[in-house]
Coordinates of C-alpha atoms (C1' of nucleotides) in Angstrom, one line a residue:
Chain H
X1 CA -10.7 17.1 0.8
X2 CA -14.5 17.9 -0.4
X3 CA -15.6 15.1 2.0
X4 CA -13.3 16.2 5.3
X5 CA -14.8 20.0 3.9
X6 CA -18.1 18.7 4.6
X7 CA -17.1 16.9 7.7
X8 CA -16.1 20.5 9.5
X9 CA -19.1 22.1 7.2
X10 CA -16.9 24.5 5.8
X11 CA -15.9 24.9 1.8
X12 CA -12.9 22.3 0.6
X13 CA -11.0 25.2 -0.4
X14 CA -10.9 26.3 3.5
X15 CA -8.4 23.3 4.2
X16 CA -5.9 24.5 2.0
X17 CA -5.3 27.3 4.7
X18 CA -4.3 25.2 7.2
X19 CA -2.9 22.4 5.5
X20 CA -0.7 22.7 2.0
X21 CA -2.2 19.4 0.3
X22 CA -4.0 16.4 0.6
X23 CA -0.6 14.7 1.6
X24 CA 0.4 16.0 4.4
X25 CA -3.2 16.0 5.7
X26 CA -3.2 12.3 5.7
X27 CA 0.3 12.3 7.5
X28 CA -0.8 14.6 9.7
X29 CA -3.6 12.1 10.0
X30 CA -1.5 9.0 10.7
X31 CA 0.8 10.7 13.2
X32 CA -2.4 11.7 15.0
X33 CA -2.9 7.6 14.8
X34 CA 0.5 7.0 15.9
X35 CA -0.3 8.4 19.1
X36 CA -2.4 5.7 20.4
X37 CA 0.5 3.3 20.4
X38 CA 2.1 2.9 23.8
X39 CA 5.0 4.5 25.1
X40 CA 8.3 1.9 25.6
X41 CA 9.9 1.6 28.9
X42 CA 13.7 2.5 27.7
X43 CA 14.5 0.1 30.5
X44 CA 12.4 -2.7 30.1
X45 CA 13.1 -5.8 28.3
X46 CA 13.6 -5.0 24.6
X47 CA 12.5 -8.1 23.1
X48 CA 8.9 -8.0 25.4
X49 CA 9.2 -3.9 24.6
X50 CA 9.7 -4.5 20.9
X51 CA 6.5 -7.2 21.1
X52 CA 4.4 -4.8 23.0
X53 CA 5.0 -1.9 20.1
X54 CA 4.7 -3.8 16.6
X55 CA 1.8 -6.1 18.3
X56 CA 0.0 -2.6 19.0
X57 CA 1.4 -1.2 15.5
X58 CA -0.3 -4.4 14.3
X59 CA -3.1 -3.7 15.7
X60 CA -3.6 -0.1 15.0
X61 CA -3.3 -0.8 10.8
X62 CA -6.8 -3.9 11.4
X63 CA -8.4 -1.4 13.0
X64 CA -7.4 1.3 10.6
X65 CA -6.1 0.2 7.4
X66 CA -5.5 4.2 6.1
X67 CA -2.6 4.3 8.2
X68 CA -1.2 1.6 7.3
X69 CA -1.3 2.3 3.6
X70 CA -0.4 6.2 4.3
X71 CA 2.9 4.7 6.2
X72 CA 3.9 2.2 2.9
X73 CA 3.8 5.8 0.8
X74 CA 5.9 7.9 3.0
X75 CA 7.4 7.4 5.9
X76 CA 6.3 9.2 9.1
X77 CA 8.2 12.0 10.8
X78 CA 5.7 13.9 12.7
X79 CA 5.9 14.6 16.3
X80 CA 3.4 11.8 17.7
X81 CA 5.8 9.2 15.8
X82 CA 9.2 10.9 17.0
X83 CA 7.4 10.8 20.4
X84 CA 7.3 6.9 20.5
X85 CA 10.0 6.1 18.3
X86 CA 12.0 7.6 20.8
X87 CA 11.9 5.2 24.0
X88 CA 11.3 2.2 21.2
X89 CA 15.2 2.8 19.6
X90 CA 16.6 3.8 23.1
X91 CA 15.4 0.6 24.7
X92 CA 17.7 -1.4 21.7
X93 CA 20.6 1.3 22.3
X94 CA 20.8 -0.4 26.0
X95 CA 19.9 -3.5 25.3
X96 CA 23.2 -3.4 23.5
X97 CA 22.5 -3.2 20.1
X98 CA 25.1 -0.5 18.1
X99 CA 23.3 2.4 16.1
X100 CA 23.5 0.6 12.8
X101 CA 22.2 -2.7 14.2
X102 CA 19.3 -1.0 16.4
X103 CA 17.8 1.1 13.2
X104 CA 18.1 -2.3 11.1
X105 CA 16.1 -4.6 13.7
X106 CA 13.4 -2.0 14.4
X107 CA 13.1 -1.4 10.6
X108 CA 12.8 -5.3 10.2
X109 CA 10.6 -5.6 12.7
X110 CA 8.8 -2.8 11.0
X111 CA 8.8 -4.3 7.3
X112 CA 7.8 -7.6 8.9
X113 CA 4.7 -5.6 10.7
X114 CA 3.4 -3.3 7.8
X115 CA 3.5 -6.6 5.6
X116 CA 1.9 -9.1 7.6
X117 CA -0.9 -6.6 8.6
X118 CA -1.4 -5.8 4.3
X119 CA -1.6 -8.8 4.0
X120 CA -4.4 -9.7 6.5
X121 CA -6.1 -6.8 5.4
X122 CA -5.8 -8.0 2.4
X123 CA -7.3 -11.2 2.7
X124 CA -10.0 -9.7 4.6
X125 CA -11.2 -7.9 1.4
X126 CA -10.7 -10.7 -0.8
X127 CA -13.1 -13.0 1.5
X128 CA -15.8 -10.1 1.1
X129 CA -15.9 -10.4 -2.4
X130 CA -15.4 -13.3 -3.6
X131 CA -12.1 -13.9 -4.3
X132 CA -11.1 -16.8 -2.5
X133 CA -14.1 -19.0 -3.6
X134 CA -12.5 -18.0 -7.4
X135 CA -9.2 -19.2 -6.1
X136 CA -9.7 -22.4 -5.0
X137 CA -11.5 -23.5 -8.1
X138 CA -9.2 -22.4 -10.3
X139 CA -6.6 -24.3 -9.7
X140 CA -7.9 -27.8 -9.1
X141 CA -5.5 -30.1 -11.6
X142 CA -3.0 -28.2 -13.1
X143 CA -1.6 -26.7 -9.8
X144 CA -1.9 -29.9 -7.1
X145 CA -0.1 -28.5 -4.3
X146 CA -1.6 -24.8 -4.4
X147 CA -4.9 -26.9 -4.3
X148 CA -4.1 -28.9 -1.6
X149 CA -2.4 -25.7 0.6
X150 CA -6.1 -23.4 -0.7
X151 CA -7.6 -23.9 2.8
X152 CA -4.6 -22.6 4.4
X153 CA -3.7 -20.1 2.0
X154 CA -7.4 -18.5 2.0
X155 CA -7.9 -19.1 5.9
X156 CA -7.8 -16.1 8.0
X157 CA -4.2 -15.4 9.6
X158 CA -5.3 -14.7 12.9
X159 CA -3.4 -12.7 15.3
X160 CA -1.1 -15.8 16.8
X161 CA 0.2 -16.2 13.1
X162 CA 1.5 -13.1 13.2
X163 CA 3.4 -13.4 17.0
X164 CA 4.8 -16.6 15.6
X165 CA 6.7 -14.6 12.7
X166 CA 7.4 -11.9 15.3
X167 CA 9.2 -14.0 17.5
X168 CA 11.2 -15.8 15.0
X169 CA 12.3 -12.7 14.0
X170 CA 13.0 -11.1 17.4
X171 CA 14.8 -14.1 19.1
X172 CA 16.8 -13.7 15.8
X173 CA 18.8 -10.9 17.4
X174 CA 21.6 -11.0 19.6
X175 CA 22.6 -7.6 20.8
X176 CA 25.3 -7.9 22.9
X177 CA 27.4 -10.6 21.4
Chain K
X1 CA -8.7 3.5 -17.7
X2 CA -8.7 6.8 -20.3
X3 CA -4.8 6.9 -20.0
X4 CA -4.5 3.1 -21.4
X5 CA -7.7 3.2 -23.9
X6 CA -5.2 6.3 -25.0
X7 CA -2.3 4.2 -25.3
X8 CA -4.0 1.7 -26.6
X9 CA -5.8 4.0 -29.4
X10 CA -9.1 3.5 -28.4
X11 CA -12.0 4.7 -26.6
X12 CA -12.0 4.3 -22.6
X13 CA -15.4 2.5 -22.7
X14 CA -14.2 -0.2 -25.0
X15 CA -12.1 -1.8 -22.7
X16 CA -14.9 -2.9 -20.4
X17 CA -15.3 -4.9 -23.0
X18 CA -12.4 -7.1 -22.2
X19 CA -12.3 -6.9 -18.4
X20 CA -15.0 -5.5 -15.8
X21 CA -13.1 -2.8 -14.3
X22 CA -10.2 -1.1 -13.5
X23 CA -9.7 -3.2 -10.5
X24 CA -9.3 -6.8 -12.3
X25 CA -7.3 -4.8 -15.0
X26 CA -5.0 -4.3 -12.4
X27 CA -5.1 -8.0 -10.7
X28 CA -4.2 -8.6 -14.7
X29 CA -1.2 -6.7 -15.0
X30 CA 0.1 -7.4 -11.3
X31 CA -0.2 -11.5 -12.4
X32 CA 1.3 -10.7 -15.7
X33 CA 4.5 -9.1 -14.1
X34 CA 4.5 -12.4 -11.9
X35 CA 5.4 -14.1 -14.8
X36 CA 9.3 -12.7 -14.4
X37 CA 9.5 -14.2 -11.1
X38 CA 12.2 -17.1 -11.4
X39 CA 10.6 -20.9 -11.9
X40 CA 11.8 -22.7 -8.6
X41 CA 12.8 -26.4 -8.4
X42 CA 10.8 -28.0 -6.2
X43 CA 13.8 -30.5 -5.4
X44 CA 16.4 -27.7 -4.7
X45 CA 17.4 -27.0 -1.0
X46 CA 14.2 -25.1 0.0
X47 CA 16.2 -22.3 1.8
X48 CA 17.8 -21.6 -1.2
X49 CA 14.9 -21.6 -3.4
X50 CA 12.8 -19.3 -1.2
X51 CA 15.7 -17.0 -1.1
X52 CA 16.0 -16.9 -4.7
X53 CA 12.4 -16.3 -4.8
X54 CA 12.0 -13.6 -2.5
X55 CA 14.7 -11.8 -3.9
X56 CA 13.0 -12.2 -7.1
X57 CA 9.9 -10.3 -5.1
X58 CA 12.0 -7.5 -3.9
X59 CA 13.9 -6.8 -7.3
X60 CA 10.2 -6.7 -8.8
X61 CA 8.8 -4.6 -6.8
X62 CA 11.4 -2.0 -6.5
X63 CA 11.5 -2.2 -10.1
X64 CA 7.6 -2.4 -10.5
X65 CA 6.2 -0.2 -7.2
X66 CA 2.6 -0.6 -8.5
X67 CA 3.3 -4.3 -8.4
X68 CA 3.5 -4.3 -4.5
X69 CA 1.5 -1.4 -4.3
X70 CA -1.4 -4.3 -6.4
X71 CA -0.5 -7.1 -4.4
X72 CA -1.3 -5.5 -0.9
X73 CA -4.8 -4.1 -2.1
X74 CA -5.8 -7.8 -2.5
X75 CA -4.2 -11.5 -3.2
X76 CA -3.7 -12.0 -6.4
X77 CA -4.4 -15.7 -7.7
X78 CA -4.0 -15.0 -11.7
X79 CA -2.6 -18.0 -14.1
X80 CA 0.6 -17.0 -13.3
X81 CA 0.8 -16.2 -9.2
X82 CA -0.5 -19.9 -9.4
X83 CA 2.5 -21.1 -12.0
X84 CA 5.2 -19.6 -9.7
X85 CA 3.3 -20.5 -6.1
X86 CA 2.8 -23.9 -7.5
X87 CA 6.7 -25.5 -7.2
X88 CA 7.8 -23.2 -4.7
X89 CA 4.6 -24.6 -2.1
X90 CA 6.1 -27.8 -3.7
X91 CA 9.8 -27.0 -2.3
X92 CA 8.3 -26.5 1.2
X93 CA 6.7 -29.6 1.4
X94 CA 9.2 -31.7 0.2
X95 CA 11.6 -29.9 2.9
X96 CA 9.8 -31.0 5.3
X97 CA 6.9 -28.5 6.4
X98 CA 3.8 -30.1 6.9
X99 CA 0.7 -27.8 5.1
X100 CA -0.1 -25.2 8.0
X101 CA 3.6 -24.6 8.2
X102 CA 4.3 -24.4 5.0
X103 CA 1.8 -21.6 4.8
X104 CA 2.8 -19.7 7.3
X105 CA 6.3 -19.8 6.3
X106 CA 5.8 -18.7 2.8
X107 CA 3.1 -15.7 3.6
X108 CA 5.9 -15.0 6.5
X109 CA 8.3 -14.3 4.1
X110 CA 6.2 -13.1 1.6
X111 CA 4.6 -10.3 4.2
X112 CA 8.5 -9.4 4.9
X113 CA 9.0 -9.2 1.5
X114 CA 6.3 -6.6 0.8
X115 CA 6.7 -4.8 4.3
X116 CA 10.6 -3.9 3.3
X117 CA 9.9 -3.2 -0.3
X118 CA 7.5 -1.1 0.6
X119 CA 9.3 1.0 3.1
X120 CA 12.4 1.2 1.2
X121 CA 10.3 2.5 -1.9
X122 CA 8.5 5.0 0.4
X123 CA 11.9 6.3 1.8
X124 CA 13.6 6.5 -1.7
X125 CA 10.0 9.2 -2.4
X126 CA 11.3 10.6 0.5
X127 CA 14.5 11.1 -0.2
X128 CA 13.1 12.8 -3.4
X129 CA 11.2 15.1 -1.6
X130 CA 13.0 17.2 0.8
X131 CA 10.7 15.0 4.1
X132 CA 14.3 13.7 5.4
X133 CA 15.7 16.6 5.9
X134 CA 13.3 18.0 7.3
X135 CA 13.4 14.9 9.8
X136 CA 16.6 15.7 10.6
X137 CA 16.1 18.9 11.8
X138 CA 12.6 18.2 13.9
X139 CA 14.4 15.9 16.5
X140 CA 17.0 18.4 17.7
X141 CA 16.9 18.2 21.5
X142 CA 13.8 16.7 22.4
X143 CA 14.2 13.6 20.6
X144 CA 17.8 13.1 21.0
X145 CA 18.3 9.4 20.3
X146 CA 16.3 9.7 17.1
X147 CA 18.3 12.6 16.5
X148 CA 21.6 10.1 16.8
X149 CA 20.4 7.6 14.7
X150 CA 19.1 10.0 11.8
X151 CA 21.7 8.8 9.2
X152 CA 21.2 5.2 9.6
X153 CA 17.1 6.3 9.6
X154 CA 17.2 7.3 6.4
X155 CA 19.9 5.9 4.8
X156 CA 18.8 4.6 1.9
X157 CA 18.6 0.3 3.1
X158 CA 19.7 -1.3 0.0
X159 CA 19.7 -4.8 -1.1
X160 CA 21.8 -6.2 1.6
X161 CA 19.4 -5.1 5.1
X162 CA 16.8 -6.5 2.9
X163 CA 18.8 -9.8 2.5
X164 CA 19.7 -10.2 6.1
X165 CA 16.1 -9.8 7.8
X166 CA 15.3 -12.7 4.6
X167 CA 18.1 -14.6 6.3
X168 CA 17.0 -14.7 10.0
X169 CA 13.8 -15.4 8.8
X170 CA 14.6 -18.3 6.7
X171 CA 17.1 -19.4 9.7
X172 CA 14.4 -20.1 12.1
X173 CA 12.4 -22.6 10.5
X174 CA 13.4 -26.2 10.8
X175 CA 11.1 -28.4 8.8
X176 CA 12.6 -31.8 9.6
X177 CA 11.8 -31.5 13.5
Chain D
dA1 C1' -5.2 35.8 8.3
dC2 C1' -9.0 33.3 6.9
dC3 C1' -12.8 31.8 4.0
dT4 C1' -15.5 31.4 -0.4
dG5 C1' -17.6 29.8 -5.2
dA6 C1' -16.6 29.1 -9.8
dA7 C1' -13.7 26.8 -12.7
dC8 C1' -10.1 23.5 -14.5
dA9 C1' -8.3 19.3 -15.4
dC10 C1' -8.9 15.2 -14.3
dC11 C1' -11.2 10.4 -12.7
dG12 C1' -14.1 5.5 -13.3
dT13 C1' -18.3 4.1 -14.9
dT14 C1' -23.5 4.0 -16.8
dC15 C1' -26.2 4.3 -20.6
dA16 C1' -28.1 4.5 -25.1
dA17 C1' -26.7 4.0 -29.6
dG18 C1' -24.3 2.2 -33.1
dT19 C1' -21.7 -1.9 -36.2
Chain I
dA1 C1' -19.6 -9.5 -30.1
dC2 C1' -17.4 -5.3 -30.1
dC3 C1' -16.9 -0.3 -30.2
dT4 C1' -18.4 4.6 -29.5
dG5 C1' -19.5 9.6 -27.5
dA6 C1' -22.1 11.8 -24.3
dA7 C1' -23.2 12.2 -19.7
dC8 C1' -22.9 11.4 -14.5
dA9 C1' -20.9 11.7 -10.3
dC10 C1' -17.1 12.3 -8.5
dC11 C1' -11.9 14.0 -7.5
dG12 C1' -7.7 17.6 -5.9
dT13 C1' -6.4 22.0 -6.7
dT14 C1' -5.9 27.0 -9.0
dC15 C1' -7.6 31.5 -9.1
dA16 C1' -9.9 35.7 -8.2
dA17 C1' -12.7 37.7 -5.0
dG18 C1' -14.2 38.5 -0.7
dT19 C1' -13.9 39.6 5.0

DNA sequence: ACCTGAACACCGTTCAAGT
DNA sequence: ACCTGAACACCGTTCAAGT
């Protein structure tokens, strides 16, 4: 709060006007994010519509972790997220999916998204430091197979590891059966 | 760090003499919690192993939120993240997987895992708060198909949505191709 | 209705000093 | 090698006071 104060040159005690706690100034924050996502064609295909919004989701948390983090303590419901979740749950609703099965892809989908980009995020920090030189030393006889998988597990996951879980997971659904 | 010297009965600076900061303190308790995670056979059907494992994952980390909350800051690669990895990597490639996909299948899973953890944790805050109600209310007319699905939205997911996203997941691999 | 500074109750960590 | 208290540089937020 002292730090946006400074930000707007005005004293931190000035925010709490407008805003009623840190909180909701960082959802407000994220749904301002949100915004940036694109906005579904209801029509379109809803497996290359779903793609189009967690791959953007995906990469909206790289570029800015914060959201991703302020989304894994609360979920969103501010009016830039209603605003795009709307077209995104309409295109499963015609695609055939029923209400219970449409909320539990797009929350998948959603789980699967947050989680892979932690995760990359993650690893992204840990190769700063120096965390993954640590790792690979550590476990040179006792643990064989982590050893021999520390390349991979320390690599960078790249953006085309993250489509191939995607897809697994979207050619997973059936919605008109 | 002053709230466990506390517990512990001594002064805050005294733990730095046992770790370097509150960071690795935190890597140390995430890898000690680890240690409840289930001990896979290497030679069990690898489906059934990484479902028992995951499952593990989820039942920890709703159990233990700063767990997750640990694990997405950065990879943990303690004594005991290394002791569990070690047999289930193990499982994987005996199934079949050669190393890349063994990777990717297990930080799949493991970035579901976290991602649906995490947002049924964040929703259970919610629920706490009075943020779904109020979500409920926002999407009136303008946002009509959110406005149908609000009870599934934040219904509360439970073990079972979690276990059927694990399932397609674990459906589309085929290591023996 | 909006802004302010001082103060409160916290943090993690540095530093100099002890045993 | 281990522990300590004082101090530093931060936090978010309450409160009383201003316009």
């Amino acid at each position: 709060m002292r730090r946006v104060a400074q930000e707007l040159g005005c004293a931190a005690m000035s925010l709490y006007e407008h805003v009623e706690n840190k909180d909701v100034l960082l959802d407000l924050m994220a749904d301002h994010a949100i915004a940036w996502l694109p906005e579904l064609d209801p029509a379109g295909d809803w497996r290359a519509e779903m793609r189009r919004f967690f791959t953007a989701f995906h990469e909206l948390y790289l570029e800015h972790p914060a959201v991703a983090y302020v989304m894994v303590h609360r979920p969103l419901a501010g009016p830039n997220t209603l605003r795009r979740g709307e077209p995104a749950l309409q295109a499963l609703l015609r695609a055939g999916f029923d209400d219970a099965a449409a909320v539990e892809a797009f929350t998948a989908l959603g789980s699967y998204t947050v989680g892979a980009s932690l995760y990359e995020l993650a690893r992204r920090d840990a190769d700063r430091s120096g965390a993954s030189r640590r790792f690979a030393t550590l476990s040179a006889t006792d643990f064989p197979t982590v050893q021999r998988l520390a390349a991979h597990l320390t690599a960078a996951a790249g953006a085309h590891q993250f489509h191939r879980g995607l897809t697994r997971l979207l050619d997973s659904y059936d919605p008109a059966p």
